[in-house]
Amino acid sequence: MPKHVLLIEDEPNIIEAISFILSRDGWTVNTHSNGTTAVDTVHARRPDVLILDVMLPGKSGYDILRELREHPETEGLPVLMLTARGQTKDREMAERAGVNAFMAKPFSNSEMLEMVRSLSTP
Amino acid sequence: MTTLNTLVAVCLGYVLFLFVVAFMAERSALRGNGRWLRSPLVYTLSLSIYCTAWTFYGAVGSAARTGFEYLTIYLGPSLVMIGWWWVLRKLVRIGRTQRITSVADLISSRYGKSNLLAIGVTILAVVGTTPYIALQLQSVTLSFQVFGTPAPAADALHDYTALWVAVGLAVFTVIFGTRNLDANERHHGVVMAIAVEAVVKLTALLAVGVFVVWGLSGGLSETLARIDASPLGHWQMEGGRWAGITLLSAAAFLCLPRMFQVLVVESDDETHLRTASWAFPLYLMLMSLFVVPIAVVGLDLMPAGSNPDLFVLTVPLSQGQEGLALLSFLGGFSSATSMVIVAAIALSTMVSNHIVMPIWLRFTGGGASVSGDVRHVVLVSRRLSIAGVVGLGYVYYAVSGGGTALATIGLVSFAGLAQVLPAMLGGIFWRGATRVGAFAGLTAGFGIWLYTLFLPSFGSGMILPDALMQNGLFGLGWLRPYALFGIEGMDPVLHTLFWSMAFNLGAFFLASLVSFPSPLERLQGAQFVNIFQHSGAASSWSGGVVQSEDLMIMAQRILGAREAQALFAREAERQGHPGALPETSPDFLEALERELAGSVGAATAHAMVGQIVGGMSVSVEDLMAVADETAQMMEYSSRLEAQSAELSRTARQLREANAKLTRLSVQKDAFLSQISHELRTPMTSIRAFSEILRDGSALGPEDQAKYATIIQDEAIRLTRLLDDLLDLSVLENGQVSLNLRQGLLCDVLDRAEAAALAYTDGPRLQINRDRKAETLVLNTDLDRLSQVFINLISNADKYCDAAQPELDIRVVQTAESLVIDFIDNGSGVSVEARDVIFEKFARVSDGQAGGAGLGLAISRQIVTRLGGAITYLTGQKGAAFRVIVPQGMALAAQ
């Protein structure tokens, strides 16, 4: 059974690129581009891995992650956070929010894929 | 026949007696039980030093020569005592409250503590008094000669009589005049001795008078008949001279240094003036009572050519009344010695205070603190001054040879010292009197006196050459000393009095009116003129024990009980009576003042001690010094306050600067983070798709083309972002240079429309314009203005969410400016977003439109540089922006 990835990202071109890379590797990819409704979407979709952008319209990736971690169903959900603001400070904030993996944009396709794969195998 | 030896013995005995009197008086004063020393009677008698040997011997001589004129000499002071007692009261009050030590000190204090004035008055006093002292020495010598002529062995002695007398007087004066530096400059011993001498000379004169009237003339009526028969009876009063000399003697009574000394400086209690105002004229009357009878009888009895000045001695002698003659001699001796002693004290105070001490202080560079060292110097300088003054008198006597009639010297001296009168009276009654005025008046009066009376008084040819006396200075007739300005035939004394007073008063008033007093002068002037408002009734010295207790109380308050008690005990032990309170000796007061000064400052300490000791009110000088100290302290504390305020201001500025830096740093971080995001986002797409294309074996040609296009678009977006960033940076730094050109507004809008819609797929946005209104000539940077228009049009194109997007561009020309509105038919910008849309990266819409959010920020920068403004226009349906360009840049098209 193919593994399920949910991608929350607002840049259309980046959505297209990540979707292409993961689909090609056999993943089922769902996308969502609004921060405000992201948490609901996660609960509805129940993905195996969540890929989360930081700067989203409506609500930041950190806030979304914190909300997910407070919820028992999603507190163990593997989350890969992508951010265009690649400063140390951002990484620390992500870690405090309870992230599993963190990658700065732009990323290498293969590394990103490896990261998603490793997150999906407990 | 009384031999010279007995005479010398009598003299020495008399002097010894005076020593004892003075010594006893000093002792009782020191013990504080000498209340009788300060009686009005002693004060009145001490005033009798006005009656010198000149009046004792000279009055008879004067009567013999010029009849009743001698009365004027008594009349002047009597008038002052009776009619001008209020002037005297004011002088005494000022003298006490201001602690005046001499005439020079009075004038100097009044006119702003001018030492120059003090020196001037001192010189005037010395010059004016020296002949007078010489006169006393001469009278003593003459009186010796009266007794001593037959003894040739005495020649050697009487040649030196004047010298011995001078030395003796100097020694007496030094001993009793400079025993201590009493703060009040009072000399109880001397005053007592003078009072005794006053009694002696009155008794002597009265005795001779009684002898002459009842012993020689045989009664009162016979005497009167004799007077009628003598030439004196036919004497005619010369009105001018009479009035002039009366005025002169009145002036001298106030101005003579020795009179000032006894009247003001030695005064213990101003209420004594009340008694003196009737008692002293009475004394003078008694002194003058028998002058005419003695003169008349003398003229009758004595051989022609005998000196009438000596009738008081020679008449009793010729009648074999040696005892009476001896008494008379002692009377004359008393008159002479008392005058010399007091004059020497008064002059030495002036010379020492105003000439010697300033010079000494200047050379030693010492401060004005009265340390023991300085006290010693003051005493030495006083003593030397006394010796100097008496010595000067002797030298004058020796040089002048004693040839001139006594009365003339006296009047010369009077006229000189009278020059002080305008400055003195003006100073205590007229606030407008100034230092310059006083100096001008004194100089003018003194100069004229010197030239017309003093120098000629040495005799023609002595100092002023004969030619000058005859023809005037430089051969100018109107400058002849005895006929100044062509006024001839006047009595020399009156002539001098008239001219010197005229110039003195004139210069004094004129210079006072045209000059401005210094602040200190103004203050002192007010203090002197309004002395009765400023000081309570001056009280006399209170007992020593009471003072000590008061001092103790004060010292305890300031120093603390233990320290004060220790100090007092130490001082009492030093004074030789441990266990008791120390006496208020100058040494003790000084020590106390020093101790207090450490706590409250020198001036305050001085004022406090002064207030208790002698009960004197605080002088202006003290108050000013206290004020100075207070001012210094206040200045110091306000300086501290200012410094502390400065510090806290600096601290606040630093805090503000720090907060601003922090804010700026946060803003910079946010901006960099923003830029990083804006740059990384397109780069992410580019990298991802380029990697996909690189290993893209499974990609179809359409996908390949599609991904290549994405890469291209993102690259363009990246480029545009960098362009915008650089543009904004340049605009914000103000480094942009405007390229002003003329052009039509419609052309600019055309270009902008074309450029804004170039990359969109087909003309989706419809733009409504009014080309007629747009036909305006602009004089501005057309490219920059176009950039703003492009941004606004493309924003409408990107963000207008209407089904049929439309943009209205409306142009309105007002008096001051050109207004261009861009209004679309979308849903507009939310109210909260309107405040931030002009900020950098303020992209508020959810949709992806490719912009980095710098467009409006750049537009605002541009319009601001062009001198206009861009605002969000409220009250419209869709998004509405208003661009305002100053009218100076828009011209109506031709």
JSON list of C-alpha atoms in Angstrom, two decimals, chain B residues 286-409:
[
{"chain": "B", "resi": 286, "resn": "LEU", "atom": "CA", "xyz": [33.56, 127.97, 80.40]},
{"chain": "B", "resi": 287, "resn": "MET", "atom": "CA", "xyz": [36.80, 127.63, 78.43]},
{"chain": "B", "resi": 288, "resn": "SER", "atom": "CA", "xyz": [36.10, 130.91, 76.65]},
{"chain": "B", "resi": 289, "resn": "LEU", "atom": "CA", "xyz": [34.71, 132.77, 79.61]},
{"chain": "B", "resi": 290, "resn": "PHE", "atom": "CA", "xyz": [37.89, 134.41, 80.83]},
{"chain": "B", "resi": 291, "resn": "VAL", "atom": "CA", "xyz": [39.74, 134.67, 77.55]},
{"chain": "B", "resi": 292, "resn": "VAL", "atom": "CA", "xyz": [38.97, 138.33, 77.00]},
{"chain": "B", "resi": 293, "resn": "PRO", "atom": "CA", "xyz": [39.66, 139.43, 80.58]},
{"chain": "B", "resi": 294, "resn": "ILE", "atom": "CA", "xyz": [43.01, 137.60, 80.52]},
{"chain": "B", "resi": 295, "resn": "ALA", "atom": "CA", "xyz": [43.82, 139.17, 77.15]},
{"chain": "B", "resi": 296, "resn": "VAL", "atom": "CA", "xyz": [42.89, 142.67, 78.27]},
{"chain": "B", "resi": 297, "resn": "VAL", "atom": "CA", "xyz": [44.74, 142.42, 81.57]},
{"chain": "B", "resi": 298, "resn": "GLY", "atom": "CA", "xyz": [47.69, 140.85, 79.81]},
{"chain": "B", "resi": 299, "resn": "LEU", "atom": "CA", "xyz": [47.85, 143.68, 77.32]},
{"chain": "B", "resi": 300, "resn": "ASP", "atom": "CA", "xyz": [47.77, 146.15, 80.20]},
{"chain": "B", "resi": 301, "resn": "LEU", "atom": "CA", "xyz": [50.28, 144.44, 82.44]},
{"chain": "B", "resi": 302, "resn": "MET", "atom": "CA", "xyz": [52.79, 142.89, 80.12]},
{"chain": "B", "resi": 303, "resn": "PRO", "atom": "CA", "xyz": [55.43, 144.90, 78.38]},
{"chain": "B", "resi": 304, "resn": "ALA", "atom": "CA", "xyz": [54.73, 145.75, 74.76]},
{"chain": "B", "resi": 305, "resn": "GLY", "atom": "CA", "xyz": [55.94, 143.08, 72.34]},
{"chain": "B", "resi": 306, "resn": "SER", "atom": "CA", "xyz": [55.44, 140.17, 74.72]},
{"chain": "B", "resi": 307, "resn": "ASN", "atom": "CA", "xyz": [53.71, 137.20, 73.14]},
{"chain": "B", "resi": 308, "resn": "PRO", "atom": "CA", "xyz": [49.96, 137.40, 73.84]},
{"chain": "B", "resi": 309, "resn": "ASP", "atom": "CA", "xyz": [49.72, 133.67, 73.17]},
{"chain": "B", "resi": 310, "resn": "LEU", "atom": "CA", "xyz": [51.49, 133.12, 76.47]},
{"chain": "B", "resi": 311, "resn": "PHE", "atom": "CA", "xyz": [49.51, 135.55, 78.63]},
{"chain": "B", "resi": 312, "resn": "VAL", "atom": "CA", "xyz": [47.91, 132.64, 80.43]},
{"chain": "B", "resi": 313, "resn": "LEU", "atom": "CA", "xyz": [51.35, 131.78, 81.75]},
{"chain": "B", "resi": 314, "resn": "THR", "atom": "CA", "xyz": [53.10, 135.09, 81.84]},
{"chain": "B", "resi": 315, "resn": "VAL", "atom": "CA", "xyz": [50.41, 137.05, 83.65]},
{"chain": "B", "resi": 316, "resn": "PRO", "atom": "CA", "xyz": [50.37, 134.82, 86.78]},
{"chain": "B", "resi": 317, "resn": "LEU", "atom": "CA", "xyz": [54.18, 134.57, 86.63]},
{"chain": "B", "resi": 318, "resn": "SER", "atom": "CA", "xyz": [54.58, 138.31, 86.45]},
{"chain": "B", "resi": 319, "resn": "GLN", "atom": "CA", "xyz": [52.45, 138.52, 89.59]},
{"chain": "B", "resi": 320, "resn": "GLY", "atom": "CA", "xyz": [54.58, 135.97, 91.35]},
{"chain": "B", "resi": 321, "resn": "GLN", "atom": "CA", "xyz": [51.83, 133.37, 91.32]},
{"chain": "B", "resi": 322, "resn": "GLU", "atom": "CA", "xyz": [54.11, 130.48, 90.48]},
{"chain": "B", "resi": 323, "resn": "GLY", "atom": "CA", "xyz": [51.67, 127.84, 91.68]},
{"chain": "B", "resi": 324, "resn": "LEU", "atom": "CA", "xyz": [48.97, 129.24, 89.46]},
{"chain": "B", "resi": 325, "resn": "ALA", "atom": "CA", "xyz": [51.41, 129.51, 86.59]},
{"chain": "B", "resi": 326, "resn": "LEU", "atom": "CA", "xyz": [52.36, 125.93, 87.11]},
{"chain": "B", "resi": 327, "resn": "LEU", "atom": "CA", "xyz": [48.72, 124.89, 87.04]},
{"chain": "B", "resi": 328, "resn": "SER", "atom": "CA", "xyz": [48.26, 126.92, 83.93]},
{"chain": "B", "resi": 329, "resn": "PHE", "atom": "CA", "xyz": [51.31, 125.27, 82.45]},
{"chain": "B", "resi": 330, "resn": "LEU", "atom": "CA", "xyz": [49.85, 121.87, 83.21]},
{"chain": "B", "resi": 331, "resn": "GLY", "atom": "CA", "xyz": [46.60, 122.97, 81.57]},
{"chain": "B", "resi": 332, "resn": "GLY", "atom": "CA", "xyz": [48.47, 123.88, 78.41]},
{"chain": "B", "resi": 333, "resn": "PHE", "atom": "CA", "xyz": [50.53, 120.73, 78.65]},
{"chain": "B", "resi": 334, "resn": "SER", "atom": "CA", "xyz": [47.34, 118.69, 79.01]},
{"chain": "B", "resi": 335, "resn": "SER", "atom": "CA", "xyz": [45.82, 120.36, 75.99]},
{"chain": "B", "resi": 336, "resn": "ALA", "atom": "CA", "xyz": [48.86, 119.66, 73.89]},
{"chain": "B", "resi": 337, "resn": "THR", "atom": "CA", "xyz": [49.44, 116.10, 74.99]},
{"chain": "B", "resi": 338, "resn": "SER", "atom": "CA", "xyz": [45.83, 114.96, 74.74]},
{"chain": "B", "resi": 339, "resn": "MET", "atom": "CA", "xyz": [45.60, 116.32, 71.23]},
{"chain": "B", "resi": 340, "resn": "VAL", "atom": "CA", "xyz": [48.83, 114.65, 70.12]},
{"chain": "B", "resi": 341, "resn": "ILE", "atom": "CA", "xyz": [47.90, 111.34, 71.69]},
{"chain": "B", "resi": 342, "resn": "VAL", "atom": "CA", "xyz": [44.46, 111.07, 70.13]},
{"chain": "B", "resi": 343, "resn": "ALA", "atom": "CA", "xyz": [45.60, 112.48, 66.80]},
{"chain": "B", "resi": 344, "resn": "ALA", "atom": "CA", "xyz": [48.43, 109.97, 66.73]},
{"chain": "B", "resi": 345, "resn": "ILE", "atom": "CA", "xyz": [46.06, 107.11, 67.48]},
{"chain": "B", "resi": 346, "resn": "ALA", "atom": "CA", "xyz": [43.59, 108.25, 64.84]},
{"chain": "B", "resi": 347, "resn": "LEU", "atom": "CA", "xyz": [46.21, 108.84, 62.19]},
{"chain": "B", "resi": 348, "resn": "SER", "atom": "CA", "xyz": [48.14, 105.68, 62.97]},
{"chain": "B", "resi": 349, "resn": "THR", "atom": "CA", "xyz": [44.93, 103.69, 62.53]},
{"chain": "B", "resi": 350, "resn": "MET", "atom": "CA", "xyz": [44.43, 105.23, 59.13]},
{"chain": "B", "resi": 351, "resn": "VAL", "atom": "CA", "xyz": [48.04, 104.93, 58.02]},
{"chain": "B", "resi": 352, "resn": "SER", "atom": "CA", "xyz": [48.29, 101.39, 59.27]},
{"chain": "B", "resi": 353, "resn": "ASN", "atom": "CA", "xyz": [44.92, 100.18, 57.95]},
{"chain": "B", "resi": 354, "resn": "HIS", "atom": "CA", "xyz": [44.90, 101.90, 54.62]},
{"chain": "B", "resi": 355, "resn": "ILE", "atom": "CA", "xyz": [48.54, 102.26, 53.63]},
{"chain": "B", "resi": 356, "resn": "VAL", "atom": "CA", "xyz": [50.85, 99.95, 55.56]},
{"chain": "B", "resi": 357, "resn": "MET", "atom": "CA", "xyz": [48.65, 96.84, 55.79]},
{"chain": "B", "resi": 358, "resn": "PRO", "atom": "CA", "xyz": [47.57, 96.78, 52.14]},
{"chain": "B", "resi": 359, "resn": "ILE", "atom": "CA", "xyz": [51.20, 97.06, 51.11]},
{"chain": "B", "resi": 360, "resn": "TRP", "atom": "CA", "xyz": [52.28, 94.39, 53.58]},
{"chain": "B", "resi": 361, "resn": "LEU", "atom": "CA", "xyz": [49.51, 92.05, 52.47]},
{"chain": "B", "resi": 362, "resn": "ARG", "atom": "CA", "xyz": [50.42, 92.60, 48.86]},
{"chain": "B", "resi": 363, "resn": "PHE", "atom": "CA", "xyz": [54.07, 91.85, 49.43]},
{"chain": "B", "resi": 364, "resn": "THR", "atom": "CA", "xyz": [53.54, 88.83, 51.59]},
{"chain": "B", "resi": 365, "resn": "GLY", "atom": "CA", "xyz": [50.66, 87.65, 49.45]},
{"chain": "B", "resi": 366, "resn": "GLY", "atom": "CA", "xyz": [48.88, 86.73, 52.65]},
{"chain": "B", "resi": 367, "resn": "GLY", "atom": "CA", "xyz": [45.14, 86.40, 52.77]},
{"chain": "B", "resi": 368, "resn": "ALA", "atom": "CA", "xyz": [42.99, 88.70, 54.84]},
{"chain": "B", "resi": 369, "resn": "SER", "atom": "CA", "xyz": [42.62, 86.24, 57.65]},
{"chain": "B", "resi": 370, "resn": "VAL", "atom": "CA", "xyz": [43.37, 87.69, 61.03]},
{"chain": "B", "resi": 371, "resn": "SER", "atom": "CA", "xyz": [45.77, 85.10, 62.24]},
{"chain": "B", "resi": 372, "resn": "GLY", "atom": "CA", "xyz": [48.05, 85.75, 65.17]},
{"chain": "B", "resi": 373, "resn": "ASP", "atom": "CA", "xyz": [50.81, 86.53, 62.74]},
{"chain": "B", "resi": 374, "resn": "VAL", "atom": "CA", "xyz": [48.80, 89.26, 61.09]},
{"chain": "B", "resi": 375, "resn": "ARG", "atom": "CA", "xyz": [47.79, 90.68, 64.46]},
{"chain": "B", "resi": 376, "resn": "HIS", "atom": "CA", "xyz": [51.41, 91.05, 65.30]},
{"chain": "B", "resi": 377, "resn": "VAL", "atom": "CA", "xyz": [52.08, 92.83, 62.04]},
{"chain": "B", "resi": 378, "resn": "VAL", "atom": "CA", "xyz": [49.13, 95.16, 62.61]},
{"chain": "B", "resi": 379, "resn": "LEU", "atom": "CA", "xyz": [50.39, 96.07, 66.06]},
{"chain": "B", "resi": 380, "resn": "VAL", "atom": "CA", "xyz": [53.89, 96.76, 64.80]},
{"chain": "B", "resi": 381, "resn": "SER", "atom": "CA", "xyz": [52.53, 98.79, 61.94]},
{"chain": "B", "resi": 382, "resn": "ARG", "atom": "CA", "xyz": [50.33, 100.82, 64.33]},
{"chain": "B", "resi": 383, "resn": "ARG", "atom": "CA", "xyz": [53.27, 101.50, 66.59]},
{"chain": "B", "resi": 384, "resn": "LEU", "atom": "CA", "xyz": [55.52, 102.54, 63.77]},
{"chain": "B", "resi": 385, "resn": "SER", "atom": "CA", "xyz": [52.73, 104.72, 62.40]},
{"chain": "B", "resi": 386, "resn": "ILE", "atom": "CA", "xyz": [52.34, 106.45, 65.74]},
{"chain": "B", "resi": 387, "resn": "ALA", "atom": "CA", "xyz": [56.04, 107.10, 65.93]},
{"chain": "B", "resi": 388, "resn": "GLY", "atom": "CA", "xyz": [55.95, 108.27, 62.33]},
{"chain": "B", "resi": 389, "resn": "VAL", "atom": "CA", "xyz": [53.08, 110.68, 62.86]},
{"chain": "B", "resi": 390, "resn": "VAL", "atom": "CA", "xyz": [54.55, 112.23, 65.99]},
{"chain": "B", "resi": 391, "resn": "GLY", "atom": "CA", "xyz": [57.96, 112.27, 64.33]},
{"chain": "B", "resi": 392, "resn": "LEU", "atom": "CA", "xyz": [56.53, 114.06, 61.32]},
{"chain": "B", "resi": 393, "resn": "GLY", "atom": "CA", "xyz": [55.05, 116.68, 63.64]},
{"chain": "B", "resi": 394, "resn": "TYR", "atom": "CA", "xyz": [58.42, 117.14, 65.26]},
{"chain": "B", "resi": 395, "resn": "VAL", "atom": "CA", "xyz": [60.17, 117.47, 61.91]},
{"chain": "B", "resi": 396, "resn": "TYR", "atom": "CA", "xyz": [57.63, 120.05, 60.81]},
{"chain": "B", "resi": 397, "resn": "TYR", "atom": "CA", "xyz": [58.21, 121.93, 64.03]},
{"chain": "B", "resi": 398, "resn": "ALA", "atom": "CA", "xyz": [61.95, 121.76, 63.65]},
{"chain": "B", "resi": 399, "resn": "VAL", "atom": "CA", "xyz": [61.90, 122.86, 60.03]},
{"chain": "B", "resi": 400, "resn": "SER", "atom": "CA", "xyz": [59.32, 125.64, 60.31]},
{"chain": "B", "resi": 401, "resn": "GLY", "atom": "CA", "xyz": [61.13, 126.99, 63.36]},
{"chain": "B", "resi": 402, "resn": "GLY", "atom": "CA", "xyz": [57.88, 127.69, 65.10]},
{"chain": "B", "resi": 403, "resn": "GLY", "atom": "CA", "xyz": [57.75, 131.24, 63.86]},
{"chain": "B", "resi": 404, "resn": "THR", "atom": "CA", "xyz": [54.17, 131.49, 62.77]},
{"chain": "B", "resi": 405, "resn": "ALA", "atom": "CA", "xyz": [51.41, 132.52, 65.08]},
{"chain": "B", "resi": 406, "resn": "LEU", "atom": "CA", "xyz": [49.59, 129.59, 66.59]},
{"chain": "B", "resi": 407, "resn": "ALA", "atom": "CA", "xyz": [46.14, 130.60, 65.46]},
{"chain": "B", "resi": 408, "resn": "THR", "atom": "CA", "xyz": [47.10, 130.70, 61.81]},
{"chain": "B", "resi": 409, "resn": "ILE", "atom": "CA", "xyz": [48.41, 127.13, 61.81]}
]
